């Protein structure tokens, strides 16, 4: 019998400029979730029956430890899907991905909870079924898909209604190893819900064509590391023009990063983290420049030079010694 499951899930950067709600990449920064079976609920001291949650690491005090916890909600979804009552469980969460910063923290929680529950239940669901549950919970695929299977991915819906889709085609996007993601994480939060509210409901034909052409070029540029293409292809008119007003110093930081060697700078996910893409030779210079420029604007930012994670969610299963 399985005693515990430990799941490691990568952070993700979504959109990459023109790929709003359909393109995302996994990063080498991870949250960890451990799920341990409990014998009976009388041994548990949480307010919620049958679950005890502990959280350590970054922003740990901001995560709820009762049954509203997103990891636990995802855990329960698996048991609903298979028609079983969720077992008593202790969940230990260790956070390295900051909350509400545009690095897919909610996707790590959803994927962690789903993968942990599926393994604890003896793997009744396929990875596709887990992915569909994850997309439905998050509401869009661009963070949860790379968080689950790693790499850079495009998600295409086979259904007419994109956000209600139950059929998805997931395709890998080649990412040239000479393209380095530099992430600049400011010391303020921006909830995805807030950043989605500032977007218009409709777009002009010119804006749609602008994004379509840049998106196509971006895929070629990521594959080939063609700097001239990348400098053009990271532009977007679907979300960034509206969201940048929520991110103090955005224009100045972007220009300074480009002057110091970045191909381009975009809002990571819903923000406020900024993603610069650059070559290995300029990565340190770009990181230092972003931190210094934001500092001049009164914003403290942590800057990380990362790589693309190709593994996605990884788990270890520990069997009951008896
Ligand atoms: N490990 C976790 N455990 C429980 N809840 C979490 C965890 N991580 C994130 N959450 C929940 O998700 C919220 C953040 O989600 P939100 O979509 O606003 O930001 P994000 O996922 O970090 O950014 P983005 O979607 O733009 O990449 C947190 O405020 C918290 O409620
Ligand atoms: N595509 C999403 C990612 C954040 O969850 C957005 O930009 O709102």
Coordinates of C-alpha atoms and ligand atoms in Angstrom, one line a residue:
X1 CA 0.0 0.0 0.0
X2 CA 1.2 3.5 -0.8
X3 CA 2.2 5.5 2.3
X4 CA 3.2 8.8 0.7
X5 CA 3.7 10.6 -2.6
X6 CA 6.1 13.5 -3.1
X7 CA 5.4 15.7 -6.2
X8 CA 7.8 18.4 -7.6
X9 CA 6.1 20.8 -10.0
X10 CA 7.9 23.5 -12.0
X11 CA 7.0 27.2 -12.2
X12 CA 5.8 28.3 -15.6
X13 CA 5.9 31.5 -17.7
X14 CA 2.7 31.9 -19.8
X15 CA 1.9 34.0 -23.0
X16 CA 5.6 34.8 -23.9
X17 CA 4.2 38.0 -25.5
X18 CA 1.7 37.1 -28.4
X19 CA 0.7 33.6 -27.1
X20 CA -2.0 34.8 -24.7
X21 CA -3.8 31.9 -23.0
X22 CA -2.3 29.2 -25.3
X23 CA 1.5 29.3 -25.0
X24 CA 3.6 28.6 -21.9
X25 CA 7.0 27.1 -20.8
X26 CA 8.1 25.3 -17.7
X27 CA 11.1 26.8 -15.7
X28 CA 13.8 25.4 -13.5
X29 CA 12.1 26.6 -10.2
X30 CA 10.0 24.2 -8.2
X31 CA 7.3 23.8 -5.6
X32 CA 7.2 20.5 -3.6
X33 CA 4.1 18.7 -2.3
X34 CA 4.0 15.7 -0.1
X35 CA 0.8 13.7 0.5
X36 CA 0.8 11.1 3.3
X37 CA -2.1 8.7 4.1
X38 CA -3.5 9.1 7.6
X39 CA -5.0 6.1 9.4
X40 CA -8.0 7.9 10.9
X41 CA -9.3 11.5 11.3
X42 CA -9.1 11.5 15.1
X43 CA -5.3 11.8 14.7
X44 CA -5.7 15.0 12.7
X45 CA -5.7 18.5 14.3
X46 CA -7.0 20.6 11.4
X47 CA -10.4 22.3 11.4
X48 CA -11.1 20.4 8.2
X49 CA -12.0 16.8 8.8
X50 CA -9.5 14.4 7.2
X51 CA -6.8 16.9 6.1
X52 CA -3.8 18.4 7.8
X53 CA -1.9 21.0 5.7
X54 CA 1.5 22.5 6.6
X55 CA 3.2 25.1 4.4
X56 CA 6.9 26.2 4.5
X57 CA 9.1 28.4 2.3
X58 CA 8.3 31.5 0.3
X59 CA 5.0 33.4 1.2
X60 CA 4.1 30.3 3.4
X61 CA 2.0 32.4 5.8
X62 CA -0.2 33.6 3.0
X63 CA -1.5 30.1 2.0
X64 CA -4.6 28.8 3.7
X65 CA -4.3 25.5 5.5
X66 CA -7.9 24.5 5.6
X67 CA -10.1 22.7 3.0
X68 CA -10.1 25.8 0.8
X69 CA -6.4 25.2 0.0
X70 CA -6.0 24.9 -3.8
X71 CA -3.8 21.8 -3.5
X72 CA -6.5 20.1 -1.4
X73 CA -9.2 21.2 -3.8
X74 CA -7.3 19.6 -6.7
X75 CA -6.7 16.5 -4.5
X76 CA -10.4 16.1 -4.0
X77 CA -11.2 16.5 -7.7
X78 CA -9.4 13.3 -8.5
X79 CA -11.5 11.3 -6.0
X80 CA -14.7 13.0 -7.3
X81 CA -13.7 11.9 -10.8
X82 CA -13.2 8.3 -9.8
X83 CA -16.3 8.2 -7.6
X84 CA -14.5 7.6 -4.3
X85 CA -14.4 9.4 -1.0
X86 CA -11.0 11.2 -0.5
X87 CA -8.9 9.5 2.2
X88 CA -7.6 11.3 5.2
X89 CA -4.4 12.9 4.2
X90 CA -1.5 15.1 5.5
X91 CA -0.2 17.6 2.9
X92 CA 3.2 19.2 3.3
X93 CA 3.8 22.0 0.9
X94 CA 7.2 23.6 0.3
X95 CA 7.1 26.8 -1.8
X96 CA 9.9 28.3 -3.9
X97 CA 7.5 29.9 -6.5
X98 CA 6.2 33.2 -5.2
X99 CA 2.4 33.7 -5.1
X100 CA 0.5 35.8 -7.6
X101 CA 3.5 37.0 -9.5
X102 CA 2.9 35.5 -12.9
X103 CA 5.0 32.4 -12.4
X104 CA 2.2 29.9 -12.3
X105 CA 2.0 29.3 -8.5
X106 CA -1.7 28.3 -8.8
X107 CA -0.8 25.9 -11.6
X108 CA 1.8 24.2 -9.4
X109 CA -0.8 23.8 -6.6
X110 CA -3.4 22.3 -9.0
X111 CA -1.0 20.0 -10.8
X112 CA 0.6 19.0 -7.4
X113 CA -2.8 18.1 -5.9
X114 CA -4.0 16.2 -9.0
X115 CA -0.8 14.2 -9.5
X116 CA -0.5 13.5 -5.7
X117 CA -4.1 12.2 -5.4
X118 CA -3.8 10.2 -8.6
X119 CA -0.7 8.4 -7.4
X120 CA -2.1 7.9 -3.9
X121 CA -5.2 6.3 -5.5
X122 CA -3.1 3.9 -7.5
X123 CA -3.0 5.9 -10.8
X124 CA -6.6 5.4 -12.0
X125 CA -6.4 8.5 -14.3
X126 CA -4.2 8.8 -17.5
X127 CA -2.0 11.9 -17.8
X128 CA -4.5 13.2 -20.4
X129 CA -7.3 13.0 -17.9
X130 CA -5.2 14.7 -15.2
X131 CA -4.4 17.4 -17.8
X132 CA -8.0 18.0 -18.6
X133 CA -8.9 18.3 -14.9
X134 CA -6.0 20.8 -14.5
X135 CA -7.1 22.9 -17.4
X136 CA -10.7 23.0 -16.2
X137 CA -9.6 24.0 -12.7
X138 CA -7.2 26.8 -13.9
X139 CA -9.6 28.0 -16.6
X140 CA -6.9 28.2 -19.3
X141 CA -4.2 25.8 -20.4
X142 CA -0.9 27.8 -20.7
X143 CA 0.4 27.3 -17.2
X144 CA -0.9 23.9 -16.1
X145 CA 0.1 22.1 -19.3
X146 CA 3.9 22.8 -19.1
X147 CA 3.7 22.5 -15.3
X148 CA 2.4 18.9 -15.9
X149 CA 4.5 17.7 -18.8
X150 CA 7.4 20.2 -19.0
X151 CA 8.9 22.1 -21.9
X152 CA 7.4 24.9 -24.0
X153 CA 3.9 23.9 -25.2
X154 CA 1.0 25.2 -27.3
X155 CA -2.5 24.2 -26.3
X156 CA -5.1 24.1 -29.1
X157 CA -8.7 23.5 -28.4
X158 CA -10.7 21.1 -30.7
X159 CA -14.0 22.6 -29.5
X160 CA -15.6 25.8 -30.7
X161 CA -15.7 27.4 -27.3
X162 CA -12.1 27.7 -26.2
X163 CA -12.6 28.2 -22.5
X164 CA -15.2 25.4 -22.2
X165 CA -13.2 22.9 -24.3
X166 CA -12.9 19.3 -23.3
X167 CA -10.7 18.3 -26.2
X168 CA -7.2 19.6 -26.4
X169 CA -4.3 19.1 -28.7
X170 CA -1.0 19.8 -27.0
X171 CA 2.1 20.4 -29.1
X172 CA 5.7 20.8 -28.2
X173 CA 7.5 24.0 -29.2
X174 CA 11.2 23.7 -29.8
X175 CA 13.2 26.0 -27.6
X176 CA 16.8 26.7 -28.7
X177 CA 19.2 26.2 -25.7
X178 CA 20.9 29.5 -26.5
X179 CA 17.8 31.4 -25.5
X180 CA 18.0 32.2 -21.8
X181 CA 14.9 33.2 -19.8
X182 CA 15.7 35.9 -17.2
X183 CA 12.9 36.4 -14.7
X184 CA 12.5 39.6 -12.7
X185 CA 10.1 39.2 -9.8
X186 CA 9.0 42.5 -8.1
X187 CA 8.0 42.7 -4.5
X188 CA 4.3 43.3 -5.1
X189 CA 1.6 40.8 -6.1
X190 CA -0.9 41.0 -9.0
X191 CA -3.7 38.4 -8.9
X192 CA -4.5 36.9 -12.2
X193 CA -8.2 37.7 -11.7
X194 CA -7.3 41.4 -11.4
X195 CA -5.0 41.4 -14.4
X196 CA -7.7 39.7 -16.6
X197 CA -10.4 42.3 -15.6
X198 CA -8.5 45.1 -17.4
X199 CA -8.6 43.2 -20.8
X200 CA -11.2 44.2 -23.4
X201 CA -13.8 41.7 -24.5
X202 CA -13.2 42.3 -28.3
X203 CA -10.2 43.2 -30.5
X204 CA -9.9 44.9 -33.9
X205 CA -9.0 42.9 -37.0
X206 CA -5.6 44.7 -37.1
X207 CA -4.8 43.7 -33.6
X208 CA -5.7 40.1 -34.2
X209 CA -3.5 40.0 -37.3
X210 CA -0.7 41.7 -35.5
X211 CA -0.7 39.0 -32.8
X212 CA -1.2 36.1 -35.3
X213 CA 1.9 37.2 -37.3
X214 CA 4.0 37.8 -34.3
X215 CA 3.0 34.4 -32.8
X216 CA 4.0 32.5 -35.9
X217 CA 7.3 34.3 -36.0
X218 CA 7.9 33.7 -32.3
X219 CA 7.7 29.9 -32.8
X220 CA 10.3 30.1 -35.6
X221 CA 12.5 32.4 -33.5
X222 CA 12.4 30.2 -30.4
X223 CA 13.4 27.2 -32.5
X224 CA 16.3 28.9 -34.3
X225 CA 17.4 31.5 -31.7
X226 CA 17.3 34.1 -34.6
X227 CA 17.8 37.3 -32.7
X228 CA 16.4 39.6 -35.4
X229 CA 13.1 37.5 -35.4
X230 CA 12.9 37.4 -31.6
X231 CA 13.3 41.2 -31.2
X232 CA 10.2 41.6 -33.4
X233 CA 8.1 38.5 -32.4
X234 CA 7.7 39.2 -28.6
X235 CA 5.3 42.1 -29.3
X236 CA 1.6 41.7 -28.4
X237 CA -1.6 43.7 -28.6
X238 CA -4.0 41.3 -26.7
X239 CA -3.0 41.8 -23.1
X240 CA 0.3 43.7 -22.5
X241 CA -0.8 47.2 -23.5
X242 CA -3.7 47.0 -20.9
X243 CA -1.7 45.3 -18.2
X244 CA 1.5 47.3 -18.2
X245 CA -0.4 50.1 -16.4
X246 CA -0.6 47.8 -13.4
X247 CA 3.2 47.3 -13.3
X248 CA 5.1 50.4 -12.1
X249 CA 8.2 51.1 -14.2
X250 CA 7.4 48.6 -16.9
X251 CA 8.4 50.7 -20.0
X252 CA 11.7 51.9 -18.4
X253 CA 12.7 48.4 -17.2
X254 CA 11.8 47.0 -20.6
X255 CA 13.9 49.5 -22.5
X256 CA 16.9 49.2 -20.2
X257 CA 16.9 45.4 -20.5
X258 CA 16.8 45.7 -24.3
X259 CA 19.6 48.2 -24.2
X260 CA 21.7 45.8 -22.2
X261 CA 21.2 42.9 -24.6
X262 CA 17.7 41.4 -24.1
X263 CA 16.0 40.4 -27.4
X264 CA 12.7 41.5 -25.8
X265 CA 10.9 41.8 -22.5
X266 CA 7.3 40.6 -21.8
X267 CA 4.9 40.3 -18.9
X268 CA 5.2 36.7 -17.5
X269 CA 1.7 35.2 -17.3
X270 CA -0.6 37.8 -15.8
X271 CA 2.4 39.7 -14.2
X272 CA 3.9 41.5 -12.4
X273 CA 7.0 39.4 -13.1
X274 CA 8.8 40.4 -16.3
X275 CA 10.4 37.8 -18.6
X276 CA 13.5 38.8 -20.7
X277 CA 14.8 36.5 -23.3
X278 CA 18.5 36.9 -24.1
X279 CA 21.6 35.0 -25.1
X280 CA 23.9 33.3 -22.6
X281 CA 26.5 36.1 -23.0
X282 CA 24.1 38.8 -21.9
X283 CA 22.1 37.0 -19.2
X284 CA 23.9 38.4 -16.2
X285 CA 24.1 41.9 -17.6
X286 CA 20.3 41.9 -18.4
X287 CA 19.5 40.6 -14.9
X288 CA 21.6 43.3 -13.2
X289 CA 20.2 46.1 -15.3
X290 CA 16.6 45.1 -14.7
X291 CA 17.1 45.0 -10.9
X292 CA 19.0 48.3 -10.9
X293 CA 16.4 50.1 -13.1
X294 CA 13.4 48.8 -11.1
X295 CA 15.3 49.9 -7.9
X296 CA 15.5 53.4 -9.3
X297 CA 11.7 53.3 -9.7
X298 CA 11.4 52.3 -6.0
X299 CA 10.6 48.7 -6.8
X300 CA 12.7 45.9 -5.2
X301 CA 12.9 42.9 -7.6
X302 CA 14.5 39.5 -7.3
X303 CA 16.1 38.5 -10.6
X304 CA 16.7 34.8 -11.6
X305 CA 18.5 33.5 -14.6
X306 CA 16.7 30.2 -15.3
X307 CA 16.4 27.5 -18.0
X308 CA 13.5 25.5 -19.5
X309 CA 12.4 22.5 -17.4
X310 CA 11.8 19.5 -19.7
X311 CA 10.5 17.1 -17.0
X312 CA 7.3 18.6 -15.8
X313 CA 5.7 17.2 -12.6
X314 CA 7.8 14.4 -11.1
X315 CA 6.7 12.2 -8.3
X316 CA 8.2 9.7 -5.9
X317 CA 6.1 7.0 -4.2
X318 CA 6.9 5.7 -0.7
X319 CA 5.3 2.3 0.1
X320 CA 3.9 1.5 3.5
X321 CA 6.6 -0.4 5.6
X322 CA 3.9 -2.8 6.8
Ligands
LIG1 N1 0.9 26.1 -3.1 C1 -0.3 26.7 -3.0 N2 -1.2 26.2 -2.1 C2 -2.4 26.7 -2.1 N3 -2.8 27.7 -2.8 C3 -2.0 28.3 -3.7 C4 -0.7 27.8 -3.8 N4 -0.1 28.5 -4.8 C5 -1.0 29.4 -5.2 N5 -2.1 29.3 -4.6 C6 -3.3 30.1 -4.8 O1 -3.2 30.7 -6.0 C7 -3.3 32.1 -5.9 C8 -2.4 32.8 -6.9 O2 -2.9 32.5 -8.2 P1 -2.8 33.5 -9.4 O3 -3.4 32.9 -10.6 O4 -3.4 34.8 -9.0 O5 -1.3 33.8 -9.5 P2 -0.1 32.9 -10.2 O6 -0.7 31.5 -10.5 O7 1.0 32.9 -9.3 O8 0.2 33.7 -11.5 P3 0.0 33.4 -13.1 O9 -1.3 32.6 -13.2 O10 -0.2 34.8 -13.7 O11 1.2 32.7 -13.5 C9 -2.8 32.4 -4.5 O12 -3.2 33.6 -4.0 C10 -3.4 31.2 -3.7 O13 -4.7 31.4 -3.4
LIG2 N1 -2.7 33.4 -19.8 C1 -3.0 33.8 -18.5 C2 -1.8 33.3 -17.6 C3 -2.0 33.7 -16.1 O1 -2.6 32.7 -15.4 C4 -3.2 35.3 -18.4 O2 -2.3 36.0 -19.0 O3 -4.1 35.7 -17.7

